[in-house]
Tab-separated table of C-alpha atoms in Angstrom:
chain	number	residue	atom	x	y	z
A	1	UNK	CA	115.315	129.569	91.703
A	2	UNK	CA	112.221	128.533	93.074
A	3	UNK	CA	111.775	125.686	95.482
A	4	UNK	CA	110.020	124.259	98.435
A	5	UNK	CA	111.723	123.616	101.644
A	6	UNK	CA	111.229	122.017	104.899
A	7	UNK	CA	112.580	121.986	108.156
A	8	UNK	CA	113.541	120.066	110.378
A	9	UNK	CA	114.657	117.673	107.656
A	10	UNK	CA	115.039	115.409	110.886
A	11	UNK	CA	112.843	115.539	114.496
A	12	UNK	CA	112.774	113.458	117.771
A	13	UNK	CA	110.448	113.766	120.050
A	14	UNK	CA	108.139	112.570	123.192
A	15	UNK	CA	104.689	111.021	123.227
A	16	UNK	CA	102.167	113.535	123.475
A	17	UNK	CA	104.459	116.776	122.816
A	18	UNK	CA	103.098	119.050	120.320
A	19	UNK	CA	105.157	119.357	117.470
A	20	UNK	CA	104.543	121.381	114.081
A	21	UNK	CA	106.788	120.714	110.636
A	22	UNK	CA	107.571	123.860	108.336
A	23	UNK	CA	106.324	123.944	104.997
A	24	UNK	CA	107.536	127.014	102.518
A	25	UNK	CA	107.373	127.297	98.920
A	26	UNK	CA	108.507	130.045	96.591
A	27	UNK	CA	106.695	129.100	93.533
A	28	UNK	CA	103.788	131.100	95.133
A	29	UNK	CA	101.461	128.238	94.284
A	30	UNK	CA	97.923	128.400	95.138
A	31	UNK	CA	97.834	124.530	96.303
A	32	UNK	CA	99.686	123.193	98.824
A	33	UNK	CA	99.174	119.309	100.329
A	34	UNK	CA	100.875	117.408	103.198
A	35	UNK	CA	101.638	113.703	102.749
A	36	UNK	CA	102.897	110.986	105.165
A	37	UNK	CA	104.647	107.991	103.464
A	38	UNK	CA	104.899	104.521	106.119
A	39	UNK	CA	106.469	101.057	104.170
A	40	UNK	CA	103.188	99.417	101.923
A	41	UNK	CA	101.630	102.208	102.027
A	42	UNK	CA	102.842	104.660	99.392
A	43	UNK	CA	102.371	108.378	100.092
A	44	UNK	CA	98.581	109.022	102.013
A	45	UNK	CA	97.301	112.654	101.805
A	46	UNK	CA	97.009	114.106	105.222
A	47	UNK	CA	95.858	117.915	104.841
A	48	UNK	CA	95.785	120.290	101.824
A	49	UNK	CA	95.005	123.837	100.955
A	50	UNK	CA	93.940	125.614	98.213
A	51	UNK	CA	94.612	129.213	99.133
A	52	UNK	CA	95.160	131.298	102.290
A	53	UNK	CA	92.696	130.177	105.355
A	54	UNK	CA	91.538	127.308	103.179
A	55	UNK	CA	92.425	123.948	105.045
A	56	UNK	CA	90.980	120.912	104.182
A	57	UNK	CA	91.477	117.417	105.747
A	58	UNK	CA	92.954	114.460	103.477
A	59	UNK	CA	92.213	110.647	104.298
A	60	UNK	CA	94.822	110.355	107.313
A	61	UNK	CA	93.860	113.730	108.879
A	62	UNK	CA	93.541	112.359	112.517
A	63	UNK	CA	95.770	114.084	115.091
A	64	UNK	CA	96.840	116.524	112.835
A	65	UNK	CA	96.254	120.372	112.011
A	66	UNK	CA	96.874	122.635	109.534
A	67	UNK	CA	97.003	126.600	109.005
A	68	UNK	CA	97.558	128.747	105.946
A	69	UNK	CA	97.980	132.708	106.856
A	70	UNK	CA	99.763	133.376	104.019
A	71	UNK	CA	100.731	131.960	100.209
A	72	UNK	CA	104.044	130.591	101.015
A	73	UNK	CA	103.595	128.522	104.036
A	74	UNK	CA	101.713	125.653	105.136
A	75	UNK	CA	102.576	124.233	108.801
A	76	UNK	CA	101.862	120.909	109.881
A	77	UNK	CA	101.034	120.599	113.715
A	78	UNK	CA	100.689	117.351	115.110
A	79	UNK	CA	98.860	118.102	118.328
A	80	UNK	CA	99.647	115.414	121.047
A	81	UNK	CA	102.502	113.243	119.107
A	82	UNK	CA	101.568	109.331	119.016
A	83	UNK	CA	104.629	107.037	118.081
A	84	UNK	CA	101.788	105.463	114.817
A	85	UNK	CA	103.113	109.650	113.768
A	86	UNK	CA	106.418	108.089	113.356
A	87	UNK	CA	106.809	108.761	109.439
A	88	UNK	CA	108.574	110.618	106.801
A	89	UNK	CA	106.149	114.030	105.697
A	90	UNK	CA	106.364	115.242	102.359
A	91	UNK	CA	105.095	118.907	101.819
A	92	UNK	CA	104.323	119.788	97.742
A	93	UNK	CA	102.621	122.529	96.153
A	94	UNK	CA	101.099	123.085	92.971
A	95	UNK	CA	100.146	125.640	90.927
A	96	UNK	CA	96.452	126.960	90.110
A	97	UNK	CA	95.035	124.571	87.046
A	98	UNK	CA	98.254	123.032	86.640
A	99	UNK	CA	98.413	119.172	86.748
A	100	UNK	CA	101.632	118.435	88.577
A	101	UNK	CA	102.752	118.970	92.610
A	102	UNK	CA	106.247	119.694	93.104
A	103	UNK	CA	107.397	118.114	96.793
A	104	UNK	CA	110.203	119.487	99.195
A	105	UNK	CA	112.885	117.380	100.507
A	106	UNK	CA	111.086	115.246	103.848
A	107	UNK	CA	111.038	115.463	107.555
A	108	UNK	CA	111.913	112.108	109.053
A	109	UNK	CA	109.677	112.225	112.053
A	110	UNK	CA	110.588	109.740	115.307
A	111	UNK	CA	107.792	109.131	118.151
A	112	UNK	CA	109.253	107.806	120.964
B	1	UNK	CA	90.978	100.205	100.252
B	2	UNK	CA	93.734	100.538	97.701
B	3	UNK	CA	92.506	102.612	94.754
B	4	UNK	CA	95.873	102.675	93.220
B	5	UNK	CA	98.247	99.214	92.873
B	6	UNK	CA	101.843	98.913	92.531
B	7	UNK	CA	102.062	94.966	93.158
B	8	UNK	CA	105.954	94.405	92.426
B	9	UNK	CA	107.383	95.996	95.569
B	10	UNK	CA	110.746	95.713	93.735
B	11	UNK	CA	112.164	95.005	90.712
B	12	UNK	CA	115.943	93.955	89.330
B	13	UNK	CA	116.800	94.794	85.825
B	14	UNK	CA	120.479	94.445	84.059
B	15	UNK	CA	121.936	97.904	82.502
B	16	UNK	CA	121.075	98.452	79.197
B	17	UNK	CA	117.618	96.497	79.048
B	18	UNK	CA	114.028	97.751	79.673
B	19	UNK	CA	112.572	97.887	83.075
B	20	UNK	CA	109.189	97.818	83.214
B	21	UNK	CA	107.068	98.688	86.252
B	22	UNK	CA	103.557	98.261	86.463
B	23	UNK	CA	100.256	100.280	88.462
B	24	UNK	CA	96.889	99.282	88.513
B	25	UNK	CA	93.968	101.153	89.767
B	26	UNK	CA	90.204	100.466	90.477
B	27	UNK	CA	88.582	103.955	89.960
B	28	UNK	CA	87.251	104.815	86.442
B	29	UNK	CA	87.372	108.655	87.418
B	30	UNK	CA	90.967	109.015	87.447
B	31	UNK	CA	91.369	111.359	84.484
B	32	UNK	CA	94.984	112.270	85.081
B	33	UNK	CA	98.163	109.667	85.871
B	34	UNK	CA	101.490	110.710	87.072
B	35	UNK	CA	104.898	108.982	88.017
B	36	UNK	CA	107.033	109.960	90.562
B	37	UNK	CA	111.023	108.651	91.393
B	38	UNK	CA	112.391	109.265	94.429
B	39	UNK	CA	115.780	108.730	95.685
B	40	UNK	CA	116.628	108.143	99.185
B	41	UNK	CA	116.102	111.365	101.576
B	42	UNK	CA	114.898	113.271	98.554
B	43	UNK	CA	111.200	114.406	98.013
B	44	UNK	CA	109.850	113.139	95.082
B	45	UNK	CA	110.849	113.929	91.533
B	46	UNK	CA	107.962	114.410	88.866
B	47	UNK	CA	109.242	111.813	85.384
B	48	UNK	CA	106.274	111.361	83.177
B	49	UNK	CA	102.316	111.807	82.983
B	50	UNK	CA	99.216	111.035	80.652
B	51	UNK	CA	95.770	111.817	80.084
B	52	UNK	CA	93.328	109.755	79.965
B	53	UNK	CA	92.504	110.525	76.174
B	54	UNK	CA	95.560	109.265	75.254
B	55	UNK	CA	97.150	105.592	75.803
B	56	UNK	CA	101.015	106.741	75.256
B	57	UNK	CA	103.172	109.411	76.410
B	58	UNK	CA	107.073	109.724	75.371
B	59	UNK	CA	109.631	111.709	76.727
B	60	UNK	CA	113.210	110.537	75.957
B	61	UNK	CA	113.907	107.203	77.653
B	62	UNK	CA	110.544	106.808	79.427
B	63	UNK	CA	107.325	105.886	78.113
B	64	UNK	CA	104.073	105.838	79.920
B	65	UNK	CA	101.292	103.415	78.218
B	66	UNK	CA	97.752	103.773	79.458
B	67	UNK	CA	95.066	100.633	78.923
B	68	UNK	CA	91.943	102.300	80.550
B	69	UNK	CA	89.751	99.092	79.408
B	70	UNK	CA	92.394	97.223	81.729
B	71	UNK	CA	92.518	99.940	84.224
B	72	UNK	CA	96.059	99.309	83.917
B	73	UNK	CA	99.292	101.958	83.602
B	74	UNK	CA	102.981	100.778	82.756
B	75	UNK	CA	106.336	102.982	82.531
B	76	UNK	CA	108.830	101.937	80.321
B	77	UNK	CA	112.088	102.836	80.779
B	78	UNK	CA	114.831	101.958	78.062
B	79	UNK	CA	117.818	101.402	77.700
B	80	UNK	CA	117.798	101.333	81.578
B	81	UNK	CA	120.835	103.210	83.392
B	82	UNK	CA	122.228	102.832	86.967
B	83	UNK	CA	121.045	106.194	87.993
B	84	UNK	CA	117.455	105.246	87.274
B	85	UNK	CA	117.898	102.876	90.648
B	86	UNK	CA	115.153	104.774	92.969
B	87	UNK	CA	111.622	103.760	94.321
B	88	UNK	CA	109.223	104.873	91.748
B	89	UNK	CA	105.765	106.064	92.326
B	90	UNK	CA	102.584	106.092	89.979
B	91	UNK	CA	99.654	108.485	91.341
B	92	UNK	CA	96.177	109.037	89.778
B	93	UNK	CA	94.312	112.027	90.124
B	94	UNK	CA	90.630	112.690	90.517
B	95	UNK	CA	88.309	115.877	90.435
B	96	UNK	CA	85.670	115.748	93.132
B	97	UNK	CA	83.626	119.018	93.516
B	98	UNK	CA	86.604	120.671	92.116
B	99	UNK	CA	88.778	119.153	94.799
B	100	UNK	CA	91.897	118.140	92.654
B	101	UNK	CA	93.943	115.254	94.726
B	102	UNK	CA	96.285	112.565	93.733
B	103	UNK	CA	95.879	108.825	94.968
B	104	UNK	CA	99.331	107.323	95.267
B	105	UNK	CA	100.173	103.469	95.258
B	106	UNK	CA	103.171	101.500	96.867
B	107	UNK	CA	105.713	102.379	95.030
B	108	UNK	CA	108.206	100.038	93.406
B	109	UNK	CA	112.253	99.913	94.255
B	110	UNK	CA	114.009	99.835	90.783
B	111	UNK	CA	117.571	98.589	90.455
B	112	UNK	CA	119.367	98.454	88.011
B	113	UNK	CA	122.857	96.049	87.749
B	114	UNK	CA	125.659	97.053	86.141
């Protein structure tokens, strides 16, 4: 079947280490979006892509980069980790035209 | 500022009565609403959606009713069951120079009492 995964599904780290999340979908979908989601806050769009070496920052893009080389993956980097990073990230995708994104599992991020 | 309101953080409904949970949003270009449920550690789950052309959508036990004069979205969800117990979602989407995104609010932790 196809799915979206992510890895780590868990990650502790140090202030200002670089650290990237995986992002990889099998639904070969177009669209792919990273979202943070912090208590009151709901889920805030960080970075998104619409096809390979498209990138595109979302409202909460600070501190964070994205790349898309191919269809099926979508890395998040967070460049010089800040313990406000401390989250849960939520990677979906979504087909061309359709209406609906389709999210992996998490990564519970820790900033300490 | 928050485009898209869930303003019950939480909600406590008996098995086997209607829970109803509640989004408001401020931006008349939404064209597109969406609800999400989410279980602890798991990604979210797509339930239910509607147009804005339409002011109902019905699949099984969940109902979506849209009041676009109110700005103004509501799931229904009946007869309630204990495995509907999750933080739910709504999400409005908007089309801006054919940039597609969704605008999430809170979210609203459902439980349901046996």
């Amino acid at each position: 079947d196809a799915e979206i995964t992510q890895s780590p599904r868990h990650k502790i780290t140090e202030t200002g280490r670089q650290v990237t999340l995986a992002c990889h979908q099998t639904w070969n979908h177009n669209n792919m979006f990273w979202y943070r989601q912090d208590l009151g806050h709901g889920l805030r769009l960080i970075h998104y892509s619409y096809g390979v070496q498209d990138t595109n920052k979302g409202e909460v893009s600070d501190g964070y980069s994205v790349s898309r080389s191919n269809t099926e993956d979508l890395p998040l980097t967070l460049e010089s980790a800040a313990s406000s990073q401390t989250s849960v990230y939520f990677c979906a995708s979504r087909a061309g035209g359709g209406d609906t994104q389709y999210f992996g599992p998490g990564t519970r991020l820790t900033v300490l | 500022d928050q485009q898209v309101k869930q303003n019950s953080p939480s909600l406590s409904v008996q098995e086997g009565r209607i829970s109803i949970l509640n989004c408001d949003y401020t931006n008349s270009m939404f064209d597109y609403f969406l609800w999400y449920k989410k279980y602890p550690a798991e990604g979210p789950t797509f339930l239910i959606s509607i147009s804005s052309i339409k002011d109902k959508n019905e699949d099984g036990r969940f109902t979506v009713f849209l009041n676009k004069s109110a700005k103004h979205l509501s799931l229904h969800i009946v007869p309630s069951q204990p495995g509907d117990s999750a933080v739910y979602f709504c999400a409005a989407r908007s089309i801006i120079q054919g940039a597609q995104k969704l605008v999430f609010g809170q979210g609203t932790r459902l439980t349901i009492n046996p």
